[in-house]
Every structure is written in structure tokens, then in C-alpha cells.
Amino acid sequence: MIRFEGVHKFFGKLHVLNNVNLHVKKGEVVVVCGPSGSGKSTLIRTINQLEPINEGKLIVDGMDLSDPKVNINKLRAEVGFVFQQFNLYPHLTALKNITLAPIKIRGATKREAEEQAVALLTRVGLAEKKDAHPSQLSGGQQQRVAIARALAMKPKIMLFDEPTSALDPEMIGEVLDVMKDLAQSGMTMMVVTHEMGFAREVSHRVCFIDFGTILEEAEPAEFFKNPKHERLKQFLKQVLSPMH
Amino acid sequence: MGLDFHVIWDNLTYFFIGRYPHGPLGGVALTFYLAVVSCILSFFGGMFLGLLAISRNRVIRYASEAVIQIVRGMPLLMVIFWMYFLYPALMGRAMPESQTVILALTFFTSAYMSQIVKAGIEGIPKGQTEAAISTGLTHRHTMIYVILPQALRNMIPSFVNQFVSLIKDTSLAFIVGVSELTHVATQINNRSLIYPTEIFLFIAVVYFIFCYAFTTLSRWLEKRLAWAKAI
């Protein structure tokens, strides 16, 4: 589904992605973790070209992103993206946040789109909030609406960029539950997160990235029990027991 | 000295509608007409120029920036003279004076409005655009359905400032002989000679009421559109 081959990315002189090689198969859930500034957000943002890559090859859903003929809007319609800051449209209700793209891009009628939106809101447990504006929702609720908005395009891949990092602790669970449910439905997912519980329990593979390079990649059991790289050992120590 | 407002009452119709219906519309009515038409036109002109100014095409961006900077660097009076003298010379036919003024006011105000539009759009967090294009929306859709509805609301106070200036700037039309309120006032003053205080006090009040009514209206509009801004 997603294949990185020797991908490089620069912000000016800063080498944010350094020779990234990664393959995510259909139905796989891959968690990416790493210290801040390691390039993990940039990595996930290249997949739907919020950040274009400078070198290497990136193939998403059979489309080669280095090919200038690729229709980027079409690609993005197939890839759902969930942001740390939710980025709901504040002037629209939850329902309209969800129906906008299906109506404009998929050519759905207003009724079809609304029925689908209500079904999605039910799935994320927010059916009764369909007429609420984002400002009337808690952070966790906003993020769940944002997930529903991304799902409304029936994407083949879902990307999550630190979906729980801006949330109060008691709201993290409700968002992770939705993500877990989604993972179990067979969605191909790539998740940047510090939620190691989620990585351990839900993911098929965990990647550790630092200085723009994937330093370690393993199944969760192996990843947490037997970290090989020195940087990862340090990182896990800090993330798993932050008091020390 | 005592003020004698008889001169106002005696000329009230003339103050409000000029020589209409026996001649062209004038006075307060014409001022109102100039202001409303120029407001509407410069809203669209400002949107258009503002959107060009943030175009992803560099040539379009620079060209519109140049026009904006040039117009902003000129006195309005000069723009009116330009339209008045240059338009007939260039186009080979004259234009009614009131249209000349509308065109000048629109051109001038659009340049200022475009800066408001540009700043308003750029003031919407980048995450909004990213969220929209991530769902597959095109840049045009994103602008129309996501960015502009939010940006326009934020622009309202600045628009109002600009429109209030525009209402007052219609008085400059008197320089090319358009018989709007200020022009009518000078005519009456020239005829009656001894009541300048009364006459100009009166038109000051009329301008004030105009602007105040407009500000109040827009404040009401702003409240009605008061969807919460913060995420």
C-alpha cells in the first residue's frame, strides 16, 4: 500500500528524512515513534504530499508520487489524514464537516452524504452531536469527528499524526478506542504516536525514527522486549517510565 | 450670534434629492447612491484583487501587487481626476460624472480592500487548508467552502472601516461637479451667502448619521454571524 524507497527530504539545509525505506502492506497497522524533531510527522505527511519529497521513491496505493502526472487530489481522497490539532472547520457543524468532501468530490447527494455521516458519527459514538459546532465539543469529541470526516471519503489508508497529543489525559482513551476499532476492521493505518499501549496492543509493527532515519523496525513484542539500538533503549526508558 | 436653520428647511428637498424629478438626482440621495454602488463594486473588486494577490502564479501575484501599491500611493482626488480627464481621452467618449466618481472610488477602495482580503485569508490557520486538501478537496473548493467563510467574518470590522471612509470620500465628487450632498451644500451656501455654519453643520450631521447607521448595522451583522471562532 505504501512503499518508501530511499526517501530524502530537506527543509533548507536541514536533512529531515534521511534514506527512509519502509513498506506498509494492505491491512497493516504500523506505529511510528521517536523523539520530537526526529522527522516522524514529516514522514507521515509525505504520504499524502502535505510535504513533497526531494529524493527517492514513494509509492502509495500504486501511485508513484514522484510522477508529475499523478493526480494529487485523487490520491488524497484515498488517504485519510487525522491531525494533532483536529483542524475541524469551526464554521460548520459536525455533520457538515463530514459531508463537505463526499458531496464535492465523490458527487454524493446531500441525503446520501448525511446518512453516511450520521452512520459514521454513530460509529465514533457521537450521533447526538451532529448539529454541534466544533467549539461546542471537547477535544476528544472533536478528534472523533475528525476521524469520521476522514472516513467519509472511504479511504484505503488512514494516517494519524499524533492524534492524542493535544488531548487531556481522560480523553485519550475514547480516541484510541475508535482507532482500535478501525484497526480491527482491517484498515491500513500508519500512526505517529507516543501511546505505547496502543502500539503494543493494536499495531503489527513499530518503527523507531530519529534524525530522519528509521533506526529500528519490529513487531511490537520484539520491539518493546528486545530493543537493539542504543537510542531506542534510551527512548523507551523515558517514554515507558517518565519519572526516572 | 444666533443660528438660523430656516435655510435648511427652505431647501430641504434640494438637500435630499437635488433637482429631481425635474433634473438629475442629487443631494443626500445621490450620496447614498454613490456610496452603496461603490461599496458593492469595491467589495467584489477587493475580493478579486486580494485573491490575485495570493495567487500561486508569481506573475499574477506581482502584477496585482504592483497595481495595489500604485493605487495606494495616490491621493483619491487624483484618481478621480484621472478618471475624469483620462477616461474620455483614452476611450474617445465621455462618461457621466457620477459614473466617473463611482469608478474612481471603486478602484481606489478595491486596492485597500484587497489588502484586508489578503490578510484575512492568510490569517486562517494553515491546518484548515491542510485538513481540506487532505480530504481530496481542490484548492478552489477549499477557498470557497473552508477558508473564505471564516476569513470573511474576520474581515467585517476592517471592511466597515473602509466603507465608512468610502461614504465620506463620496464628498470629493463635488470637485468634478457631481451634485451630491457636499456639492448641493456649497450651491446653497453660494446662493444664500450668510448661513455657512448652519449649512455645513447640517451636512456634517447627515454624514455622521450615515456612517453611524452603517457601523451599527454591521455590528449587528457581525453578531448574527457570531459562530465561535476558536477551535
Coordinates of C-alpha atoms in Angstrom, one line a residue, chain B residues 49-62 64:
Chain B
L49 CA -7.6 41.8 -6.4
G50 CA -7.0 40.2 -3.0
L51 CA -7.3 36.7 -4.4
L52 CA -5.0 37.6 -7.3
A53 CA -2.5 38.9 -4.7
I54 CA -2.3 35.4 -3.1
S55 CA -2.3 33.6 -6.4
R56 CA 0.1 30.7 -6.7
N57 CA 1.1 32.1 -10.1
R58 CA 4.0 34.5 -9.4
V59 CA 3.3 36.8 -12.4
I60 CA -0.3 37.4 -11.4
R61 CA 0.8 37.9 -7.9
Y62 CA 3.4 40.5 -8.7
S64 CA -1.7 42.7 -8.8

